[in-house]
Coordinates of C-alpha atoms and ligand atoms in Angstrom, one line a residue:
M251 CA 83.1 109.7 232.3
K252 CA 81.8 106.5 233.7
Q253 CA 80.5 105.6 230.2
E254 CA 83.9 106.5 228.7
L255 CA 85.6 104.1 231.1
E256 CA 83.2 101.3 230.2
N257 CA 83.8 101.8 226.5
L258 CA 87.5 101.9 227.0
Q259 CA 87.3 98.7 229.0
K260 CA 85.5 97.0 226.2
D261 CA 87.8 98.4 223.5
F262 CA 90.8 97.2 225.4
K263 CA 89.5 93.7 225.9
K264 CA 88.6 93.4 222.3
A265 CA 92.0 94.7 221.1
V266 CA 93.8 92.3 223.4
D267 CA 91.7 89.4 222.2
D268 CA 92.6 90.1 218.6
V269 CA 96.3 90.2 219.2
K270 CA 98.4 87.3 218.0
D271 CA 102.0 88.2 219.0
V272 CA 103.8 90.1 221.7
L273 CA 104.8 93.0 219.5
K274 CA 101.2 93.8 218.6
L275 CA 100.2 93.4 222.3
D276 CA 102.7 96.1 223.2
E277 CA 101.3 98.4 220.6
V278 CA 97.9 97.9 222.2
Y279 CA 99.3 98.6 225.6
Q280 CA 100.9 101.8 224.4
R281 CA 97.6 102.9 222.8
F282 CA 95.9 102.8 226.2
F283 CA 98.7 103.4 228.6
S284 CA 101.4 105.6 227.0
R285 CA 102.3 108.4 229.3
K286 CA 101.7 111.2 226.9
S287 CA 98.5 110.2 225.0
G288 CA 97.3 106.8 226.2
E289 CA 93.5 106.6 226.3
M290 CA 93.6 105.4 229.9
T291 CA 96.2 108.0 230.8
N292 CA 94.0 110.7 229.4
I293 CA 91.1 109.6 231.6
M294 CA 93.3 109.6 234.7
K295 CA 94.5 113.1 233.8
N296 CA 90.9 114.3 233.4
L297 CA 90.0 113.1 236.9
K298 CA 91.5 116.3 238.2
E299 CA 88.6 118.3 236.7
L300 CA 86.1 116.4 238.9
T301 CA 85.2 117.5 242.4
G302 CA 83.7 116.0 245.5
D303 CA 82.0 112.6 245.6
A304 CA 82.1 112.3 241.8
R305 CA 85.9 112.6 241.9
K306 CA 86.1 110.0 244.6
E307 CA 83.7 107.6 242.9
I308 CA 85.0 107.9 239.4
G309 CA 88.6 107.9 240.7
K310 CA 88.0 104.6 242.5
L311 CA 86.4 103.1 239.4
A312 CA 89.1 104.3 237.1
N313 CA 91.8 102.7 239.3
E314 CA 89.9 99.4 239.4
V315 CA 89.6 99.5 235.6
K316 CA 93.2 100.4 235.2
G317 CA 94.3 97.5 237.5
E318 CA 92.0 95.1 235.7
L319 CA 93.3 96.0 232.3
E320 CA 96.9 95.7 233.4
D321 CA 96.2 92.2 234.7
I322 CA 94.6 91.3 231.3
Y323 CA 97.7 92.7 229.6
G324 CA 100.0 90.7 231.9
K325 CA 98.2 87.4 231.4
K326 CA 98.0 87.8 227.7
K327 CA 101.7 88.6 227.5
D328 CA 102.6 85.4 229.5
E329 CA 100.3 83.4 227.2
L330 CA 101.9 84.7 224.0
E331 CA 105.4 84.1 225.3
N332 CA 104.7 80.5 226.3
Q333 CA 103.1 80.0 222.9
K334 CA 106.3 81.3 221.2
W335 CA 108.5 78.8 223.1
D336 CA 106.1 76.0 222.3
E337 CA 106.3 76.8 218.7
I338 CA 110.1 76.8 218.8
A339 CA 110.1 73.5 220.6
Q340 CA 107.8 72.1 217.9
T341 CA 109.8 73.3 214.9
E342 CA 113.3 72.7 216.4
K343 CA 112.9 69.1 217.6
I344 CA 116.1 67.0 217.8
D345 CA 115.9 64.4 215.1
I346 CA 117.3 61.3 216.7
T347 CA 117.2 59.4 213.4
Q348 CA 119.8 61.7 211.9
P349 CA 123.0 59.8 211.2
K350 CA 126.1 60.8 213.2
L351 CA 128.4 63.1 211.3
P352 CA 131.8 61.5 210.6
K353 CA 134.4 62.5 213.2
K354 CA 136.8 65.2 212.0
R355 CA 140.3 63.9 211.5
K356 CA 142.9 65.7 213.7
G357 CA 146.4 65.9 212.5
H358 CA 149.4 64.9 214.6
L359 CA 153.2 64.6 214.5
H360 CA 154.8 61.9 212.4
P361 CA 156.6 59.3 214.6
M362 CA 159.9 60.4 213.1
T363 CA 159.2 64.0 214.0
I364 CA 158.4 62.9 217.6
V365 CA 161.7 61.0 217.8
H366 CA 163.7 63.9 216.4
N367 CA 162.0 66.4 218.7
E368 CA 162.7 64.2 221.7
L369 CA 166.4 63.8 220.7
E370 CA 166.9 67.5 220.2
D371 CA 165.3 68.2 223.6
L372 CA 167.5 65.7 225.2
F373 CA 170.7 67.1 223.7
T374 CA 169.8 70.7 224.2
S375 CA 169.3 69.9 227.9
M376 CA 172.9 68.7 227.9
G377 CA 174.1 71.9 226.4
F378 CA 174.3 70.8 222.7
M379 CA 173.2 73.2 219.9
V380 CA 171.0 71.9 217.1
L381 CA 172.4 72.5 213.6
D382 CA 171.3 71.9 210.1
G383 CA 173.1 71.2 206.9
P384 CA 172.3 71.0 203.2
E385 CA 170.9 67.7 201.7
L386 CA 172.7 68.5 198.4
E387 CA 176.3 68.4 199.6
S388 CA 179.7 69.0 198.0
D389 CA 182.0 66.0 197.5
F390 CA 184.4 67.7 199.9
Y391 CA 182.1 67.9 202.9
N392 CA 180.5 64.5 202.3
F393 CA 183.7 62.6 201.6
E394 CA 187.1 64.3 201.3
G395 CA 186.8 66.4 204.5
L396 CA 185.9 63.3 206.4
N397 CA 189.1 61.5 205.3
I398 CA 187.4 59.5 202.5
A399 CA 189.6 60.1 199.5
K400 CA 188.3 59.7 195.9
T401 CA 189.6 56.2 195.6
H402 CA 188.8 55.1 199.1
P403 CA 186.8 51.8 199.3
A404 CA 184.4 53.4 201.9
R405 CA 182.9 55.3 199.0
D406 CA 181.6 52.0 197.7
S407 CA 179.1 51.4 200.5
Q408 CA 178.0 55.0 200.2
D409 CA 177.0 55.2 196.6
T410 CA 174.3 57.9 196.3
F411 CA 172.2 60.0 194.0
F412 CA 174.3 62.4 191.8
I413 CA 173.3 65.5 190.0
K414 CA 173.7 65.4 186.2
N415 CA 176.9 67.2 185.0
K416 CA 177.8 68.2 188.6
P417 CA 180.2 65.5 189.7
E418 CA 181.3 67.6 192.7
W419 CA 177.8 67.5 194.1
V420 CA 176.1 64.6 195.9
M421 CA 173.0 63.9 197.8
R422 CA 174.6 63.6 201.2
T423 CA 175.0 60.0 202.4
H424 CA 175.1 60.9 206.1
T425 CA 174.9 63.9 208.4
S426 CA 178.6 63.7 209.1
P427 CA 179.4 66.6 206.6
V428 CA 178.0 68.9 209.2
Q429 CA 181.0 67.9 211.5
V430 CA 183.5 69.9 209.4
R431 CA 181.0 72.7 208.6
A432 CA 180.3 73.1 212.4
M433 CA 184.0 73.3 213.3
Q434 CA 184.7 75.8 210.5
K435 CA 181.8 78.0 211.6
Y436 CA 181.8 77.8 215.4
G437 CA 185.4 76.6 216.3
A438 CA 186.0 74.9 219.6
P439 CA 184.9 73.9 222.2
L440 CA 181.7 72.6 220.5
R441 CA 178.8 70.4 221.3
T442 CA 176.2 69.9 218.5
V443 CA 173.6 67.5 217.1
V444 CA 172.2 67.5 213.6
T445 CA 169.1 65.7 212.5
G446 CA 168.3 65.3 208.8
R447 CA 167.6 63.3 205.7
C448 CA 170.3 61.2 203.9
F449 CA 170.4 59.2 200.7
R450 CA 172.0 56.1 199.5
N451 CA 171.9 53.7 196.5
E452 CA 170.3 51.0 198.5
S453 CA 168.0 48.1 197.6
T454 CA 165.2 48.5 200.1
D455 CA 164.1 45.8 202.6
A456 CA 162.6 45.8 206.1
S457 CA 165.6 47.6 207.5
H458 CA 167.0 49.6 204.5
E459 CA 165.7 52.6 202.7
H460 CA 167.3 54.8 200.0
T461 CA 166.1 57.8 201.9
F462 CA 166.5 57.8 205.6
Y463 CA 167.2 59.9 208.7
Q464 CA 170.2 60.3 210.9
M465 CA 171.2 62.3 213.9
E466 CA 174.8 63.3 214.0
G467 CA 176.5 64.2 217.3
L468 CA 179.8 66.0 217.7
V469 CA 181.7 67.1 220.8
I470 CA 185.0 68.9 220.4
D471 CA 186.9 69.8 223.6
R472 CA 190.2 69.3 225.3
E473 CA 191.1 65.7 226.4
I474 CA 187.9 64.0 225.3
S475 CA 187.9 60.2 226.0
I476 CA 186.0 57.1 225.1
A477 CA 184.4 57.3 228.6
N478 CA 182.8 60.6 227.6
L479 CA 181.5 59.0 224.5
I480 CA 180.0 55.9 226.2
G481 CA 178.4 58.0 229.0
T482 CA 176.7 60.3 226.4
M483 CA 175.5 57.3 224.3
K484 CA 173.9 55.7 227.4
E485 CA 172.1 58.9 228.3
L486 CA 170.9 59.1 224.7
L487 CA 169.3 55.6 224.5
Q488 CA 167.7 55.7 227.9
G489 CA 166.4 59.2 227.3
V490 CA 164.6 58.3 224.1
L491 CA 163.6 54.7 224.7
K492 CA 162.6 55.3 228.4
R493 CA 163.6 51.8 229.4
E494 CA 166.6 49.7 230.1
V495 CA 168.5 48.6 227.0
E496 CA 171.2 46.1 226.6
V497 CA 174.1 47.3 224.4
R498 CA 177.3 45.9 223.0
L499 CA 180.3 47.6 221.5
R500 CA 182.2 46.2 218.5
P501 CA 185.1 47.7 216.7
G502 CA 183.8 49.6 213.7
Y503 CA 185.5 51.2 210.7
F504 CA 184.8 54.7 209.6
P505 CA 187.7 56.8 208.1
F506 CA 186.6 59.9 210.1
V507 CA 186.9 58.3 213.6
E508 CA 189.9 56.7 215.2
P509 CA 189.2 54.4 217.1
G510 CA 185.7 53.6 215.7
F511 CA 182.9 51.5 217.2
E512 CA 179.6 50.0 216.4
L513 CA 177.2 50.2 219.3
D514 CA 174.5 47.6 219.0
M515 CA 171.3 47.4 221.0
K516 CA 169.4 44.2 221.8
C517 CA 166.3 44.3 219.6
L518 CA 163.3 45.6 221.5
V519 CA 160.9 44.5 218.8
C520 CA 161.6 40.8 219.3
E521 CA 163.5 40.9 222.6
G522 CA 166.5 39.5 221.0
Q523 CA 164.7 36.5 219.4
G524 CA 165.4 37.6 215.8
C525 CA 163.0 39.4 213.5
G526 CA 162.8 41.5 210.3
A527 CA 163.8 44.7 212.1
C528 CA 167.1 43.2 213.4
K529 CA 167.9 41.1 210.3
H530 CA 167.1 38.0 212.5
S531 CA 170.2 38.5 214.6
G532 CA 168.6 39.8 217.8
W533 CA 170.8 42.9 217.7
V534 CA 170.3 46.2 216.0
E535 CA 173.2 48.3 214.7
T536 CA 172.2 51.6 216.3
L537 CA 175.1 53.8 217.0
P538 CA 178.3 54.0 214.9
C539 CA 180.6 56.2 216.9
G540 CA 184.2 57.0 217.8
L541 CA 186.8 59.6 218.6
V542 CA 187.2 62.2 215.9
N543 CA 190.1 61.5 213.5
P544 CA 192.8 64.3 213.8
K545 CA 192.6 64.8 210.0
V546 CA 188.9 65.8 210.3
I547 CA 189.7 68.2 213.1
E548 CA 192.3 69.8 210.8
H549 CA 189.8 70.1 208.0
G550 CA 187.6 71.9 210.5
G551 CA 190.3 74.5 210.9
L552 CA 191.4 73.4 214.4
D553 CA 194.7 72.2 215.8
P554 CA 194.4 68.4 216.5
K555 CA 197.2 68.7 219.0
E556 CA 195.0 71.0 221.1
W557 CA 191.5 69.7 220.3
T558 CA 190.0 66.2 220.6
G559 CA 186.5 65.0 220.2
F560 CA 183.9 62.2 219.7
A561 CA 181.2 61.8 217.1
F562 CA 178.3 59.5 216.6
G563 CA 175.8 58.9 213.8
L564 CA 172.5 57.6 215.0
G565 CA 170.1 55.9 212.5
S566 CA 167.1 57.7 213.8
M567 CA 164.6 55.7 211.7
R568 CA 165.9 52.5 213.3
L569 CA 165.6 54.0 216.7
C570 CA 162.0 55.1 215.9
M571 CA 161.3 51.5 214.9
Q572 CA 162.7 50.2 218.2
K573 CA 160.8 52.8 220.2
Y574 CA 157.4 51.9 218.6
G575 CA 157.9 48.3 217.6
V576 CA 157.7 49.0 213.9
E577 CA 158.9 45.9 212.0
D578 CA 159.4 47.4 208.6
I579 CA 161.3 50.7 207.9
R580 CA 159.2 51.3 204.7
H581 CA 156.1 51.9 206.8
L582 CA 157.6 55.2 207.9
H583 CA 157.5 56.7 204.4
A584 CA 154.5 54.9 203.1
G585 CA 152.0 57.7 204.1
D586 CA 149.5 55.0 205.0
M587 CA 146.9 56.4 207.4
K588 CA 146.1 53.1 209.0
F589 CA 149.7 52.9 210.1
L590 CA 150.1 56.6 211.0
E591 CA 146.9 56.9 213.0
Q592 CA 148.4 54.6 215.6
F593 CA 150.8 57.3 216.9
Ligands
LIG74 N1 178.3 58.8 209.2 C1 178.4 57.4 209.5 C2 177.5 56.6 208.6 O1 176.5 57.1 208.1 C3 178.1 57.1 210.9 C4 179.1 57.7 211.9 C5 179.0 59.0 212.4 C6 180.2 56.9 212.4 C7 179.9 59.5 213.3 C8 181.1 57.4 213.3 C9 180.9 58.7 213.7 O2 177.6 55.4 208.5

């Protein structure tokens, strides 16, 4: 049995020496030490058959050999594992000469969307509902219902795109058509804002576009006054521009308000010095507004003796220009990444 142990010791050492990876090493280990049929396990089992001193002597030797072989196995395993990590470190080196990958472009909201979202948040916080209306409008809602008759000179400044063979349809020239639609649908009292795209036959320059955005506001209630109107307008401008603004009121003419005003704001782009954004006047026409004409209230299906109101039409592109210091309205539709990435 002593001989057997010596042979086994030699075999084990040789087998371990030949091994090149951890898996193979474990196979060797199993061959000698598996509980059922390992060569070393068998010897240990056979010790039972010995008696007396022989049992003592061989038993001791067997235990020494077993311990030694397990040490050899442990060391070899460590060695192979370290070698594996060294190999990985060798092959997966970080190549510091590799050029940096271009940064992925992240999308973001367009400045006009930011302004509209802010406006809608501001007005919903004051109890207004946000409504929508069609861009292709009927002549009635765009003009007639707003007290602009077929022959009215106000139509002149609101020439727009027409649909071939459909003279009763127009691309809406303002968001005001939603005034009458809102009254017809929701009755009174009513507080609503409408943001949306409008169209006019306009020769474009730094402050004019044929396609532009407005936000309409309408409040219908009992005993509405100019003070209500002015208070709301102040809240609006300070809420969006987040700074003190200087304003002035001029009489303004719109057939659907009576009296009507133009609220101008001192140009924030040039601080009133005069620039492209304010047509070199230092003031920007920002907020046409007024008390709702009784005829419009009637078209909305309400009794003008009972109901009064105020309305305003904010040129939201111009407000956006003021907020961000954009000197030309055409930038906002140009789709130029150099411009848009600034927001
Ligand atoms: N709809 C008018 C325009 O586009 C603006 C306006 C709205 C004026 C509401 C008064 C009241 O010019």
